[in-house]
Amino acid sequence: MPELPEVEIAARLIGAAVAGARVESTLAPGVNALKTFDPPLHALDGTRLTGVGRRGKHVVVENDTGLVLLIHLMSAGRLQLYERRAGLRDRTSRVLLRLDDGRELRLREFGTKQAAWAKLLRADALEDEEAIATLGPEAWPDPPPFLPLLGRQPRPLHTLLRDQRVIAGIGRSWVDEILWEARLSPYKRGADLSEEEAAALRDATVTRLGEAIAHYEATLSLPLPDKLPLPLKVHRHEGQPCPRCGTTLEAVHFEDYVIAYCPACQTDGRVLKDRRLSRLLK
Ligand SMILES: [Zn+2]
């Protein structure tokens, strides 16, 4: 669930708070969450953290000895900084960095799946790491023009914008907001974008992601809540009036995600076929 704005605010707030702090000890209680063994996690012991960066939806914890802890939160992971250490019975703990001032930087994961991961890498190996090397350009703050990026693609915009190899940082929540902002159908194909539409889509991307980050800057502080209140207008708002035109927002349900959109603003008034409904009606 955490996408570019959520990872960005976590990186900013936590990065500012831990810069200069010394790591006293490290622990990886989560089975298989730590995907690397050389260098070992204990190589961080005694080092000083220098900040926290972001690449796409990845978090990069930086330190003063040229190591980086690359983290992917996947759908249910959270990076949080606490004043006190976790009890060892906290089953959400995956990777813990204990700071010598008593605080603890904690990769946690909610739910039963263990999908969030961390890799300890040498900083000069980060760019070659597959998860980073395959990322497209950052969706925010200054992505390249969208027509060259999306305009030759036969896939629908809803799929393209969530493809991290095409553009990095957007997922299931913000894609709905961006397409609504640009007044484009989730099913319009990249190859069918006009120059004006591509420019509007790029603007919408920068605007909506930027607004979300500004909202978080104004409302959040540490410790970050387990569930961030996402400032969404369209996603998860199906059945409610479109904030722009008042038409009822519709949705298409898939097994593990939902596309929400405004038929009047985005699909020339057409209500898209909802597979869940048609399956229920059979
Ligand atoms: Zn509308």
Short mmCIF file of C-alpha atoms and ligand atoms in Angstrom, two decimals:
data_model
loop_
_atom_site.label_atom_id
_atom_site.label_comp_id
_atom_site.label_asym_id
_atom_site.label_seq_id
_atom_site.Cartn_x
_atom_site.Cartn_y
_atom_site.Cartn_z
CA MET A 1 0.00 0.00 0.00
CA PRO A 2 2.68 2.61 0.69
CA GLU A 3 3.33 4.44 -2.59
CA LEU A 4 5.61 7.32 -3.48
CA PRO A 5 4.01 9.96 -1.19
CA GLU A 6 3.84 7.63 1.81
CA VAL A 7 7.41 6.40 1.35
CA GLU A 8 8.64 9.96 0.73
CA ILE A 9 7.18 11.32 3.97
CA ALA A 10 8.48 8.35 5.97
CA ALA A 11 11.95 8.84 4.47
CA ARG A 12 11.91 12.60 5.18
CA LEU A 13 10.66 12.46 8.76
CA ILE A 14 12.65 9.41 9.82
CA GLY A 15 15.74 10.51 7.90
CA ALA A 16 15.82 13.88 9.66
CA ALA A 17 15.26 12.23 13.04
CA VAL A 18 17.97 9.55 12.76
CA ALA A 19 20.71 11.51 10.98
CA GLY A 20 23.81 11.29 13.16
CA ALA A 21 22.45 8.55 15.43
CA ARG A 22 24.69 5.57 16.12
CA VAL A 23 23.46 2.01 15.61
CA GLU A 24 24.08 -0.02 18.74
CA SER A 25 22.83 -3.37 17.52
CA THR A 26 20.73 -4.96 14.82
CA LEU A 27 18.29 -7.81 14.71
CA ALA A 28 16.27 -9.53 11.97
CA PRO A 29 13.42 -11.36 13.72
CA GLY A 30 11.39 -11.70 10.53
CA VAL A 31 11.86 -14.99 8.77
CA ASN A 32 13.36 -14.34 5.34
CA ALA A 33 12.81 -10.57 5.46
CA LEU A 34 16.54 -9.96 5.18
CA LYS A 35 17.50 -11.10 1.69
CA THR A 36 21.28 -10.66 1.91
CA PHE A 37 23.96 -12.17 4.15
CA ASP A 38 27.14 -10.51 2.83
CA PRO A 39 27.79 -8.00 4.29
CA PRO A 40 25.98 -9.28 7.40
CA LEU A 41 23.39 -7.08 9.11
CA HIS A 42 25.78 -6.70 12.06
CA ALA A 43 28.08 -4.71 9.77
CA LEU A 44 25.76 -1.81 10.69
CA ASP A 45 26.57 -2.14 14.40
CA GLY A 46 28.56 0.86 15.56
CA THR A 47 27.97 2.87 12.38
CA ARG A 48 26.19 6.20 12.25
CA LEU A 49 23.05 6.68 10.20
CA THR A 50 23.27 9.66 7.85
CA GLY A 51 19.74 9.80 6.46
CA VAL A 52 16.96 7.97 4.67
CA GLY A 53 16.35 8.22 0.93
CA ARG A 54 13.71 6.92 -1.46
CA ARG A 55 13.83 5.24 -4.87
CA GLY A 56 10.41 4.66 -6.35
CA LYS A 57 8.57 2.90 -3.54
CA HIS A 58 11.83 1.70 -1.95
CA VAL A 59 13.39 3.09 1.21
CA VAL A 60 17.18 3.50 1.39
CA VAL A 61 18.65 3.81 4.90
CA GLU A 62 22.10 5.36 4.57
CA ASN A 63 25.07 5.27 6.92
CA ASP A 64 28.57 6.65 7.25
CA THR A 65 30.50 3.55 6.20
CA GLY A 66 29.22 3.22 2.66
CA LEU A 67 26.49 0.69 3.39
CA VAL A 68 22.82 1.08 2.53
CA LEU A 69 19.84 -0.86 3.79
CA LEU A 70 17.46 -1.10 0.84
CA ILE A 71 13.89 -1.84 1.94
CA HIS A 72 10.76 -2.67 -0.02
CA LEU A 73 7.66 -2.35 2.13
CA MET A 74 5.47 -4.26 -0.36
CA SER A 75 1.79 -3.99 0.59
CA ALA A 76 1.83 -4.29 4.35
CA GLY A 77 5.30 -3.18 5.49
CA ARG A 78 6.00 -0.01 7.46
CA LEU A 79 9.22 1.71 8.46
CA GLN A 80 8.76 3.37 11.83
CA LEU A 81 10.94 5.05 14.42
CA TYR A 82 10.10 4.55 18.07
CA GLU A 83 11.38 6.07 21.27
CA ARG A 84 11.63 2.66 22.82
CA ARG A 85 12.52 -0.84 21.70
CA ALA A 86 9.99 -3.38 20.58
CA GLY A 87 9.15 -6.25 22.84
CA LEU A 88 10.49 -9.47 21.36
CA ARG A 89 6.94 -10.76 21.18
CA ASP A 90 6.00 -8.10 18.61
CA ARG A 91 5.22 -10.38 15.68
CA THR A 92 5.21 -7.51 13.21
CA SER A 93 8.97 -6.94 13.65
CA ARG A 94 11.06 -7.82 10.60
CA VAL A 95 14.31 -5.87 10.89
CA LEU A 96 15.33 -3.76 13.89
CA LEU A 97 18.08 -1.13 14.10
CA ARG A 98 18.61 -0.27 17.76
CA LEU A 99 20.14 3.15 18.25
CA ASP A 100 22.43 3.91 21.17
CA ASP A 101 20.11 6.65 22.43
CA GLY A 102 17.42 4.03 23.12
CA ARG A 103 15.35 4.62 19.98
CA GLU A 104 14.64 1.92 17.46
CA LEU A 105 14.17 2.02 13.70
CA ARG A 106 11.80 -0.78 12.92
CA LEU A 107 10.70 -2.49 9.71
CA ARG A 108 7.34 -3.97 10.57
CA GLU A 109 4.81 -5.88 8.54
CA PHE A 110 1.14 -6.40 9.22
CA GLY A 111 -0.97 -9.39 8.21
CA THR A 112 0.07 -12.96 7.72
CA LYS A 113 2.07 -12.65 4.50
CA GLN A 114 5.77 -12.02 4.73
CA ALA A 115 6.55 -10.04 1.61
CA ALA A 116 8.41 -6.93 2.80
CA TRP A 117 12.15 -7.30 2.40
CA ALA A 118 15.46 -5.64 3.18
CA LYS A 119 18.88 -5.96 1.57
CA LEU A 120 22.11 -4.68 3.06
CA LEU A 121 24.30 -3.51 0.20
CA ARG A 122 27.43 -1.54 -0.39
CA ALA A 123 26.30 1.90 -1.55
CA ASP A 124 28.23 1.55 -4.80
CA ALA A 125 26.28 -1.64 -5.59
CA LEU A 126 22.87 0.01 -5.19
CA GLU A 127 22.47 1.08 -8.81
CA ASP A 128 23.22 -2.45 -10.02
CA GLU A 129 20.75 -4.06 -7.63
CA GLU A 130 17.98 -5.48 -9.79
CA ALA A 131 15.12 -3.83 -7.88
CA ILE A 132 16.72 -0.42 -8.50
CA ALA A 133 18.31 -0.99 -11.92
CA THR A 134 14.95 -1.92 -13.45
CA LEU A 135 13.06 1.15 -12.15
CA GLY A 136 11.71 3.67 -14.63
CA PRO A 137 12.09 7.41 -14.02
CA GLU A 138 10.68 8.85 -10.78
CA ALA A 139 7.03 9.92 -11.05
CA TRP A 140 7.73 12.92 -8.82
CA PRO A 141 8.94 15.68 -8.67
CA ASP A 142 10.09 15.99 -12.28
CA PRO A 143 9.32 13.03 -14.52
CA PRO A 144 10.26 13.18 -18.23
CA PRO A 145 7.58 13.97 -20.84
CA PHE A 146 4.89 11.28 -20.86
CA LEU A 147 4.36 10.92 -24.60
CA PRO A 148 7.77 9.29 -25.25
CA LEU A 149 7.33 7.33 -21.99
CA LEU A 150 3.82 5.94 -22.53
CA GLY A 151 2.91 6.81 -26.10
CA ARG A 152 4.20 3.64 -27.76
CA GLN A 153 2.64 1.32 -25.22
CA PRO A 154 -0.39 -0.76 -26.17
CA ARG A 155 -1.27 -1.37 -22.50
CA PRO A 156 -3.97 0.63 -20.66
CA LEU A 157 -2.93 3.63 -18.60
CA HIS A 158 -4.02 2.04 -15.32
CA THR A 159 -1.53 -0.78 -15.91
CA LEU A 160 1.22 1.37 -17.38
CA LEU A 161 1.32 3.91 -14.56
CA ARG A 162 1.64 1.14 -11.97
CA ASP A 163 4.45 -0.60 -13.86
CA GLN A 164 7.56 0.39 -11.90
CA ARG A 165 9.75 -0.31 -14.94
CA VAL A 166 7.81 2.34 -16.89
CA ILE A 167 7.54 4.96 -14.15
CA ALA A 168 8.49 4.54 -10.49
CA GLY A 169 6.37 5.28 -7.42
CA ILE A 170 2.70 4.91 -8.38
CA GLY A 171 0.45 2.10 -7.16
CA ARG A 172 -3.20 1.19 -6.87
CA SER A 173 -4.32 4.16 -4.81
CA TRP A 174 -2.64 7.09 -6.51
CA VAL A 175 -3.18 5.83 -10.06
CA ASP A 176 -6.94 6.41 -9.65
CA GLU A 177 -6.36 9.91 -8.33
CA ILE A 178 -3.98 10.79 -11.16
CA LEU A 179 -6.24 9.48 -13.94
CA TRP A 180 -9.22 11.31 -12.43
CA GLU A 181 -7.20 14.53 -12.17
CA ALA A 182 -6.21 14.17 -15.86
CA ARG A 183 -9.78 13.20 -16.88
CA LEU A 184 -8.54 10.07 -18.62
CA SER A 185 -10.06 6.60 -18.75
CA PRO A 186 -8.13 3.92 -16.85
CA TYR A 187 -8.52 1.76 -19.97
CA LYS A 188 -7.24 4.26 -22.51
CA ARG A 189 -4.15 2.80 -24.14
CA GLY A 190 -0.82 4.57 -23.89
CA ALA A 191 -0.54 4.48 -27.68
CA ASP A 192 -3.84 6.37 -28.00
CA LEU A 193 -2.71 9.37 -25.93
CA SER A 194 -2.67 12.71 -27.73
CA GLU A 195 0.12 15.14 -26.98
CA GLU A 196 -2.25 17.27 -24.87
CA GLU A 197 -3.49 14.24 -22.93
CA ALA A 198 0.05 13.06 -22.25
CA ALA A 199 0.97 16.52 -20.97
CA ALA A 200 -2.18 16.63 -18.79
CA LEU A 201 -1.35 13.21 -17.39
CA ARG A 202 2.18 14.28 -16.49
CA ASP A 203 0.84 17.44 -14.82
CA ALA A 204 -1.77 15.42 -12.91
CA THR A 205 0.92 13.01 -11.71
CA VAL A 206 3.19 15.74 -10.39
CA THR A 207 0.26 17.67 -8.90
CA ARG A 208 -1.51 14.84 -7.08
CA LEU A 209 1.65 13.24 -5.70
CA GLY A 210 2.95 16.67 -4.66
CA GLU A 211 -0.33 17.54 -2.95
CA ALA A 212 -0.26 14.27 -1.04
CA ILE A 213 3.29 14.88 0.18
CA ALA A 214 2.40 18.46 1.19
CA HIS A 215 -0.64 17.13 3.07
CA TYR A 216 1.52 14.63 4.94
CA GLU A 217 4.12 17.31 5.70
CA ALA A 218 1.39 19.43 7.27
CA THR A 219 -0.36 16.68 9.23
CA LEU A 220 2.11 13.93 10.17
CA SER A 221 4.84 13.66 12.75
CA LEU A 222 6.76 10.81 14.34
CA PRO A 223 5.95 8.17 15.31
CA LEU A 224 4.10 7.54 12.05
CA PRO A 225 0.74 5.82 12.53
CA ASP A 226 0.43 2.21 11.34
CA LYS A 227 -2.22 3.32 8.88
CA LEU A 228 -1.60 6.67 7.20
CA PRO A 229 -4.77 8.64 6.45
CA LEU A 230 -4.50 8.93 2.65
CA PRO A 231 -5.95 12.19 1.27
CA LEU A 232 -7.85 10.43 -1.53
CA LYS A 233 -10.71 11.95 -3.55
CA VAL A 234 -11.68 9.06 -5.85
CA HIS A 235 -9.97 5.83 -4.88
CA ARG A 236 -12.08 3.96 -2.27
CA HIS A 237 -14.83 6.55 -2.86
CA GLU A 238 -17.00 4.56 -5.28
CA GLY A 239 -20.69 5.21 -4.73
CA GLN A 240 -19.96 8.76 -3.59
CA PRO A 241 -20.34 11.91 -5.72
CA CYS A 242 -17.41 12.97 -7.90
CA PRO A 243 -15.80 15.96 -6.14
CA ARG A 244 -15.61 17.73 -9.51
CA CYS A 245 -18.97 17.10 -11.19
CA GLY A 246 -21.17 15.29 -8.67
CA THR A 247 -21.70 12.15 -10.79
CA THR A 248 -21.61 8.96 -8.75
CA LEU A 249 -18.11 7.45 -8.81
CA GLU A 250 -18.04 3.91 -10.18
CA ALA A 251 -15.60 1.04 -9.66
CA VAL A 252 -14.26 -2.04 -11.38
CA HIS A 253 -13.36 -4.79 -8.91
CA PHE A 254 -10.50 -7.20 -9.43
CA GLU A 255 -9.37 -9.98 -7.17
CA ASP A 256 -6.91 -7.84 -5.24
CA TYR A 257 -7.61 -4.27 -6.24
CA VAL A 258 -10.33 -1.85 -7.28
CA ILE A 259 -10.30 0.80 -10.00
CA ALA A 260 -12.44 3.82 -9.08
CA TYR A 261 -13.31 6.50 -11.62
CA CYS A 262 -15.88 9.12 -12.61
CA PRO A 263 -17.87 8.09 -15.70
CA ALA A 264 -18.70 11.71 -16.58
CA CYS A 265 -15.15 13.04 -16.20
CA GLN A 266 -13.23 10.05 -17.53
CA THR A 267 -15.15 7.64 -19.74
CA ASP A 268 -17.61 9.79 -21.75
CA GLY A 269 -20.42 8.72 -19.43
CA ARG A 270 -19.83 5.00 -19.95
CA VAL A 271 -19.93 2.73 -16.91
CA LEU A 272 -17.21 0.13 -17.32
CA LYS A 273 -18.04 -3.52 -16.96
CA ASP A 274 -17.43 -4.67 -13.41
CA ARG A 275 -16.29 -8.27 -13.49
CA ARG A 276 -17.23 -8.85 -9.88
CA LEU A 277 -20.81 -7.81 -10.55
CA SER A 278 -21.13 -9.85 -13.71
CA ARG A 279 -19.73 -12.88 -11.86
CA LEU A 280 -22.21 -12.40 -9.02
CA LEU A 281 -25.08 -12.12 -11.48
CA LYS A 282 -24.32 -15.42 -13.23
ZN ZN B 1 -16.73 13.77 -12.37
#
